[in-house]
XYZ file of C-alpha atoms in Angstrom:
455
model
C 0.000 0.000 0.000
C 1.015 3.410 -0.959
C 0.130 6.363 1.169
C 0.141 9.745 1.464
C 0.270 11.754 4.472
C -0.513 15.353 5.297
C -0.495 17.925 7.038
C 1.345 18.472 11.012
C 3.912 17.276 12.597
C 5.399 18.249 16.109
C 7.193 17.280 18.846
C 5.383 16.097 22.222
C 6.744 16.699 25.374
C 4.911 14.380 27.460
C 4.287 15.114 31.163
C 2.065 12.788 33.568
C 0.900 15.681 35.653
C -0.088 14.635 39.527
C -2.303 16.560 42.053
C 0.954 17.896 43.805
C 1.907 19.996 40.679
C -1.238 21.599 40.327
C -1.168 22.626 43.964
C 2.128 24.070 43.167
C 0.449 25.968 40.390
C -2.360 27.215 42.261
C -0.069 29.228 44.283
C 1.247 30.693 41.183
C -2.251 32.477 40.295
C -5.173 34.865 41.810
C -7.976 32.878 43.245
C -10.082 34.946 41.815
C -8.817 35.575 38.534
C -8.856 31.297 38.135
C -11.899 31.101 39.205
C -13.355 33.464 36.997
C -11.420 31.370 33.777
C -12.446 28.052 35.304
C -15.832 29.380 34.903
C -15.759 30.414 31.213
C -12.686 28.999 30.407
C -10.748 31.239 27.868
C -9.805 28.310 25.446
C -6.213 29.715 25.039
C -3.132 30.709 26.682
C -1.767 33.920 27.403
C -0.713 33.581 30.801
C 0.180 31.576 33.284
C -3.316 31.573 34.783
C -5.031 30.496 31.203
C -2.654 27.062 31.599
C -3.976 26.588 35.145
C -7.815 26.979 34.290
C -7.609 25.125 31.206
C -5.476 22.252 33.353
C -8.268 22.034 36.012
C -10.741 22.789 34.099
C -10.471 19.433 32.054
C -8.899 17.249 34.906
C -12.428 18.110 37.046
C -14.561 16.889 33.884
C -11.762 13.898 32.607
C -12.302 15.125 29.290
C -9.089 16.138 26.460
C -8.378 19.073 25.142
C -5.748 21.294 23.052
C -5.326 24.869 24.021
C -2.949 27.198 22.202
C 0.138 29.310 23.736
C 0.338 32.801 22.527
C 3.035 33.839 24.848
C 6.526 33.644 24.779
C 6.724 34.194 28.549
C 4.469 30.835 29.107
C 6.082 28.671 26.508
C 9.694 29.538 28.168
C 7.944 28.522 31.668
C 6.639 25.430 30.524
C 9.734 24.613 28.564
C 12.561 25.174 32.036
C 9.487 23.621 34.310
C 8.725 20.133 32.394
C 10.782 20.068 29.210
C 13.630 17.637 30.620
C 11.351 15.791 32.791
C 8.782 14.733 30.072
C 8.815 12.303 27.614
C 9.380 13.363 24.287
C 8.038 11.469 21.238
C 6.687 12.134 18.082
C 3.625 14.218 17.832
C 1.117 15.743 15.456
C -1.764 14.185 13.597
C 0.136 13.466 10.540
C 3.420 12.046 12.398
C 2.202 9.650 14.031
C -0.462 8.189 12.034
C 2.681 8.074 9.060
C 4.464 6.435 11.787
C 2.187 3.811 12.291
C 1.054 3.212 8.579
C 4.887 2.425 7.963
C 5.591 0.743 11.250
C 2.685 -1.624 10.774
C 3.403 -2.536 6.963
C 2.690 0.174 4.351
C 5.093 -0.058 1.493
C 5.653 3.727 1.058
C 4.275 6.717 3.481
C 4.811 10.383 1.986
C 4.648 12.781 4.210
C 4.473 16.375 4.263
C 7.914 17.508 6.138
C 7.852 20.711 8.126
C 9.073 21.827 11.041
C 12.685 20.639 12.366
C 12.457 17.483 10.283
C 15.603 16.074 11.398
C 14.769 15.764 14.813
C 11.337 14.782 13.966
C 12.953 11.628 11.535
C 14.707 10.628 15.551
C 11.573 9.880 17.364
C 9.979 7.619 13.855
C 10.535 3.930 13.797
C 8.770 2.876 11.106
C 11.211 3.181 7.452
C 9.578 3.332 4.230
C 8.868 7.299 4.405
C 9.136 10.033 2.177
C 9.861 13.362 3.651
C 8.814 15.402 1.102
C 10.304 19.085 2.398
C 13.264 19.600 4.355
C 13.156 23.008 6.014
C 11.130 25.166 7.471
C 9.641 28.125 5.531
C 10.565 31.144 7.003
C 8.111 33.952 6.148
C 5.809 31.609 8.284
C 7.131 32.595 11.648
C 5.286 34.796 14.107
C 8.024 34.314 16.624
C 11.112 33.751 17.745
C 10.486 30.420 18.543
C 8.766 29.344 15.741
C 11.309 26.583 14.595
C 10.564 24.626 17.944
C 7.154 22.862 17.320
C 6.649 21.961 20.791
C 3.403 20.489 21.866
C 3.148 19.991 26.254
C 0.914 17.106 26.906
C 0.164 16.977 30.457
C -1.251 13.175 30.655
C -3.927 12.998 33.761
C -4.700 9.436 35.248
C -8.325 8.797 37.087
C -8.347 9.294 40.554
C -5.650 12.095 40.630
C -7.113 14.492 43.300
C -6.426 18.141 44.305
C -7.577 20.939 46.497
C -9.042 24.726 44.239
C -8.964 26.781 47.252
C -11.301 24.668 49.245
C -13.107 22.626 46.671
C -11.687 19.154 46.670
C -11.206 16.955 43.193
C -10.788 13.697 42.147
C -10.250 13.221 38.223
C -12.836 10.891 36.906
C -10.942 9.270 34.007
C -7.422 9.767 32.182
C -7.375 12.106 29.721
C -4.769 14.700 28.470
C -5.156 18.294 27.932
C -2.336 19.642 25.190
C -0.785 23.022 25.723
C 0.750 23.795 22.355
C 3.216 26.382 21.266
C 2.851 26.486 16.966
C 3.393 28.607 14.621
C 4.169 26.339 11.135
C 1.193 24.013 11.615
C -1.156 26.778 12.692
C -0.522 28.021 9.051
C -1.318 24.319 7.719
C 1.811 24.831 5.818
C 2.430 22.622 2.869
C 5.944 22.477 1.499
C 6.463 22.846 -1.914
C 8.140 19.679 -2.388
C 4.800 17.810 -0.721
C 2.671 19.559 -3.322
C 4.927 18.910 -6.607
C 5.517 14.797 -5.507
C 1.934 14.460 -5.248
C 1.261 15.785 -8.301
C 3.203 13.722 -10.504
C 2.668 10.634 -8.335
C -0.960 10.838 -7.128
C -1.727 8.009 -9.725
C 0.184 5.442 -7.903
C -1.318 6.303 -4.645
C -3.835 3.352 -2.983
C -5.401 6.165 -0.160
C -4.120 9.327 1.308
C -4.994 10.214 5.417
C -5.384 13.842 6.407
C -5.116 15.713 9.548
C -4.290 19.099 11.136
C -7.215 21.598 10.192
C -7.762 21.655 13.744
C -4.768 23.871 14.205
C -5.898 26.588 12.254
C -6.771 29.696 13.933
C -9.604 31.929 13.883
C -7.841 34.606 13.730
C -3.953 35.113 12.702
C -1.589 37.873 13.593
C -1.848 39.617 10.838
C -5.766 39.781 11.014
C -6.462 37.513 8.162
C -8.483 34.025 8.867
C -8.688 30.514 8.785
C -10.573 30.488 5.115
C -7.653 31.006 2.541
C -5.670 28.594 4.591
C -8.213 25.451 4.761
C -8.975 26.109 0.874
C -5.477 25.604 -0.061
C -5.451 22.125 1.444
C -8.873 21.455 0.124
C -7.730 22.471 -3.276
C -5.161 20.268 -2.771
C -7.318 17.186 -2.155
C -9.675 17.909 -4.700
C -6.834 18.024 -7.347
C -5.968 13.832 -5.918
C -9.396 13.325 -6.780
C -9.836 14.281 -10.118
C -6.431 13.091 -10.844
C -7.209 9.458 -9.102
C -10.955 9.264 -8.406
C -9.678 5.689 -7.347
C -7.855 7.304 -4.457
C -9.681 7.144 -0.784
C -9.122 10.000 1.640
C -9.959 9.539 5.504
C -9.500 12.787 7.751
C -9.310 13.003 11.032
C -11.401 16.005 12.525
C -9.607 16.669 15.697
C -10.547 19.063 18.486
C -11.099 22.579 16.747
C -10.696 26.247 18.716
C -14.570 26.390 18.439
C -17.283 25.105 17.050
C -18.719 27.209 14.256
C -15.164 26.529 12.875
C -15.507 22.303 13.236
C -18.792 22.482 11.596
C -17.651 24.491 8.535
C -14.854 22.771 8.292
C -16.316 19.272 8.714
C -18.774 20.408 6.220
C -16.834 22.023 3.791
C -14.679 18.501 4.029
C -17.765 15.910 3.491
C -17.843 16.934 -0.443
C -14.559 15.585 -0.858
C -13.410 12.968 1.086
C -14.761 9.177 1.543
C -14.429 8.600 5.273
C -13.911 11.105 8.488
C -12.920 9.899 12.307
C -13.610 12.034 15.199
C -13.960 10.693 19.273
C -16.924 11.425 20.908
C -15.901 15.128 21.717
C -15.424 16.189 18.013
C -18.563 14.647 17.348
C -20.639 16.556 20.094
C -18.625 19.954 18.595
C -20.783 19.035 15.918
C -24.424 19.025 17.648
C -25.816 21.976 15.468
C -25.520 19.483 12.485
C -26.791 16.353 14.572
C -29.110 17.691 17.224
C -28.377 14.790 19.842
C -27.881 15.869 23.419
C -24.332 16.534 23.879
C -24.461 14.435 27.618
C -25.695 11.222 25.660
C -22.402 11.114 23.276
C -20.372 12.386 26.256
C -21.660 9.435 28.221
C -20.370 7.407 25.171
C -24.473 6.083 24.561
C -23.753 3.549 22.295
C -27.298 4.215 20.924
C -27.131 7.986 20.513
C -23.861 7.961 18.765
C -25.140 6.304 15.118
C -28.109 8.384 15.226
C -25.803 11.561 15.612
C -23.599 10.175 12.607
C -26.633 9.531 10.167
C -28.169 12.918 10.782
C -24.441 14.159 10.059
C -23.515 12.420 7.143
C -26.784 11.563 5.499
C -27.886 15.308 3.847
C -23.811 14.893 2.286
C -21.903 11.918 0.041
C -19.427 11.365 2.917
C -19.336 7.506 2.521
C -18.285 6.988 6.444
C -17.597 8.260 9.513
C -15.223 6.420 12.234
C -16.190 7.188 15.897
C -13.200 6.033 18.066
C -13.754 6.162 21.973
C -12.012 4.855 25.368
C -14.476 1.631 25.073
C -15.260 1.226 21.835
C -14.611 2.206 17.991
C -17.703 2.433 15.723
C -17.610 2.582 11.556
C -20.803 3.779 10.350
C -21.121 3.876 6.720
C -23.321 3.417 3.339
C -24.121 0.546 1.099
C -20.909 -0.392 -1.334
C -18.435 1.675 0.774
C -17.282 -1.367 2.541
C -18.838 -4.252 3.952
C -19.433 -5.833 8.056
C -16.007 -8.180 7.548
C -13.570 -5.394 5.704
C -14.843 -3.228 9.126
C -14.621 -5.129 11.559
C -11.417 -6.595 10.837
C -9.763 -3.647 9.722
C -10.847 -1.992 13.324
C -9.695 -4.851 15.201
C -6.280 -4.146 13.825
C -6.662 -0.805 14.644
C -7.522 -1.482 18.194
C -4.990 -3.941 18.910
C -2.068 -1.752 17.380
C -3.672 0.997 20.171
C -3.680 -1.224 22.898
C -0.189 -2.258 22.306
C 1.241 1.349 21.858
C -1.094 2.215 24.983
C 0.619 -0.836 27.506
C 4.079 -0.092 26.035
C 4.639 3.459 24.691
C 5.895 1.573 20.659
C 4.634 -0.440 18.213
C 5.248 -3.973 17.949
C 6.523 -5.726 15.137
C 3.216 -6.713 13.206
C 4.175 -10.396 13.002
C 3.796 -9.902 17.228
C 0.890 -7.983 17.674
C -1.558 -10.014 18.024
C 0.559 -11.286 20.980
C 1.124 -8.070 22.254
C -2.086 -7.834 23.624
C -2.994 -11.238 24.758
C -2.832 -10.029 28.203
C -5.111 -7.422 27.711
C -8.961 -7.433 28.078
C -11.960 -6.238 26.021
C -13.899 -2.829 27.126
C -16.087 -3.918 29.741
C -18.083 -1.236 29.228
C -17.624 -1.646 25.672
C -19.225 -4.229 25.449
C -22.290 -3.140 27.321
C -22.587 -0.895 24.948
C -22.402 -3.342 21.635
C -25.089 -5.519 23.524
C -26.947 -2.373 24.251
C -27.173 -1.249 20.497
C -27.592 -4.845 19.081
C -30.534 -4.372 20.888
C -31.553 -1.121 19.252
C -30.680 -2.382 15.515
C -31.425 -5.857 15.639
C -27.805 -6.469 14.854
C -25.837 -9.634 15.016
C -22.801 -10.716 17.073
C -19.481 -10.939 14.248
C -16.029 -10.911 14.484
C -16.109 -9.838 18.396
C -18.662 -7.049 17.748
C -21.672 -6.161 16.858
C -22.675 -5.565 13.005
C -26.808 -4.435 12.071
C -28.677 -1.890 9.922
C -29.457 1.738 10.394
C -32.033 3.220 8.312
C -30.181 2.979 5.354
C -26.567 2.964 7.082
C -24.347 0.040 8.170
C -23.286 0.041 11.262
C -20.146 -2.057 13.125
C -18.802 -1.653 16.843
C -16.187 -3.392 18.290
C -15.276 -2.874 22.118
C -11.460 -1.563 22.371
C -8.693 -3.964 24.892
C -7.979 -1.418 27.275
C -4.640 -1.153 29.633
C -5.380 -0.032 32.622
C -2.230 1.547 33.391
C -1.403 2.812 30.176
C 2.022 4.223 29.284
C 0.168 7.325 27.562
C -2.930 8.046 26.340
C -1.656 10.173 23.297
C -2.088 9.479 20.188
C -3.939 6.624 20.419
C -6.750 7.673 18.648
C -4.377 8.817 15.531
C -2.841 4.771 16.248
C -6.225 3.228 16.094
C -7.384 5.445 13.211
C -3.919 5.363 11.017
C -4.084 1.224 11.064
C -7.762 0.543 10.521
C -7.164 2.132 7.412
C -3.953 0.901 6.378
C -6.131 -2.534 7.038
C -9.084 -1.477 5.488
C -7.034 -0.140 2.201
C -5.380 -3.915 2.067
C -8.320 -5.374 2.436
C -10.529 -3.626 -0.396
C -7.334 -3.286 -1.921
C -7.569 -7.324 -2.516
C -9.446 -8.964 -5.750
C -11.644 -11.113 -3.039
C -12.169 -7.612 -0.924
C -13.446 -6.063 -4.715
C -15.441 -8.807 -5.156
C -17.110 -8.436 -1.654
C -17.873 -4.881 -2.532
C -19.192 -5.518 -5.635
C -21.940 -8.394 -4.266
């Protein structure tokens, strides 16, 4: 399989974050002032005070988010507080689903190289990729530490508690929340050399996987917005099309600054490309499209989740949409896009190459993945909540799931094989995403999975 790969890449500095150091932190701040921002959070950072709202802000609820720095002052304190006693491994969308598409077995991954490449290429292990652009384009900097794509990922495990100035917490599940510090992928830069390789090899391509509109901006430094940016890259994949209307794109939606921005985006994106994966938070960003109360997909209803999917995809020609949660992963999708076997199988590879990054931090060879896991356990509540829509849809046990008709949908769930005490959760919905499709594209890919298609 041949695949292209596009469009941000970073580095993570990982940090597992304990109640102690936010305690420190609270006595960095005005009580006041946090309170006021824990309230309304501000949804960026410009001070020091931003980082602590947004940090207990999401701990308190267990849920993820990515917050932007748009201080020097903050990125330098984050940088001498946890730099050298985090983790640092490959981030960004795009890096680490290439990452796992070559890791796990693609023949060639072409990716779209910006930022400080070199020390990007470090933290990869899979071979087989194609940097396509080696430097960093200068006229995109904002600041003076533009070159250092740097991307703080304070991990959060369940049961973490803390004191706010009298109000005791206790997080209810891990989650991250992602303090990044960006100034290449905010533009969604493409390099030149990404754009002129594509063209001339598009042809040859089997499916390309897109990421990063999520780190656009609303508004950009020099007052212009996200618009011109996002139509470049959609011009871009719009050209693969007509030049290989055999070539299927997935995107991943990823958390966006706000929602009016998700929803244009998402449906700006549903005219072009065959399949788009989200978690349950991107798809509740979308409610003005679906209408389904935001507390039943936050609750990760099993039930509510395919009916917020249809209502999403079913006015469009978006041919599938790939929910991936904590418990379970979900392919919804229409007639002659794919059938119950191609999904479920391609999601159980997906889900075993996240369990095994989650319990270890790599990727195992793929001749030992399957073993990699063995130790592991299914969802429990994942699989509540396969036996809880079987019996909404009438569906059928297959493959260690659940497979059954929606209106005129398809829909699959399989529960995920959770670790406990994982290493980190980040990027494991990029892992699960990146290799059910490298799966998926094998299997279609084969004359038995045509055939299949074609019944």
């Amino acid at each position: 399989m041949k695949v292209l790969c596009g469009y941000n890449v970073n580095i993570d500095a990982v940090y597992t974050i304990t109640g102690e150091d936010i305690s420190d932190l609270l006595k960095m701040v005005d009580k006041d002032e946090l309170l006021e921002k824990i309230y309304d959070g501000p949804g960026e950072i410009r001070s020091i005070t931003d980082l602590v709202a947004g940090l207990v802000l999401h701990m308190q609820k267990g849920t993820g988010a990515e917050w932007f720095i748009y201080s020097d002052d903050v990125f330098h304190f984050l940088k001498s507080r946890y730099y050298e006693k985090s983790e640092i491994r490959l981030g960004g969308n795009m890096g680490i689903m290439a990452n796992v598409m070559s890791h796990m077995g693609a023949d060639q991954v072409v990716m779209n190289a910006v930022g400080d490449i070199n020390s990007i290429k470090a933290l990869m292990s899979g071979g087989n990729i194609i940097f396509s652009g080696e430097s960093v384009p200068q006229d995109t900097s904002t600041s003076k530490d533009a070159n250092e794509i740097i991307h703080f990922v304070f991990d959060f495990s369940s049961g973490t508690r803390f004191n706010v100035f009298g109000t005791e917490v206790m997080v209810p599940r891990e989650n991250r929340f992602i303090a990044t510090y960006d100034d290449i992928n905010t533009e969604l830069t493409i390099t030149p050399e990404f754009e002129e390789y594509n063209r001339e090899h598009v042809t040859e391509v089997d499916g390309a996987i897109i990421s990063g509109f999520n780190q656009l901006q609303r508004i950009y430094p020099d007052g212009s917005g996200y618009t011109e940016r996002f139509e470049k890259a959609h011009s871009q994949l719009k050209d693969w099309k007509q030049r290989n209307p055999d070539l299927l794109i997935h995107v991943e939606l990823g958390h966006f600054m706000s929602m009016d921005m998700g929803v244009s985006i998402f449906t700006e994106l549903v005219g072009t490309v065959d399949s788009i994966g989200m978690n349950e938070d991107e798809l509740v960003m979308l409610a003005e499209l679906h209408g389904v109360p935001s507390e039943m997909i936050r609750k990760m209803d099993a039930c509510a989740i395919p009916d917020a999917c249809v209502r999403c995809a079913s006015s469009t020609v978006l041919k599938k949409i790939v929910l991936h949660t904590r418990d379970f992963i979900m392919s919804i999708f229409r007639e002659g896009t794919s059938s119950p076997l191609h999904e479920m199988q391609s999601m159980q590879f997906g889900v075993m190459c996240a369990a095994a990054f989650a319990a270890s931090g790599k990727l195992p060879e793929r001749s030992q993945l399957e073993g990699s896991v063995s130790d592991l356990a299914r969802s429990k509540e994942g699989m509540k909540q396969a036996v809880k829509l079987q019996d909404l849809i009438g569906g059928e046990q297959f493959e260690g799931g659940v497979w059954g008709a929606y209106g005129d949908y398809s829909v699959c769930i399989l529960p995920t094989i959770i670790c406990e005490k994982p290493v980190s959760t980040v990027g494991l919905g990029d892992t699960v995403s990146s290799a059910t499709f490298l799966r998926w594209l094998e299997l279609i890919g084969t004359n038995e999975g045509k055939q299949r298609l074609e019944v």
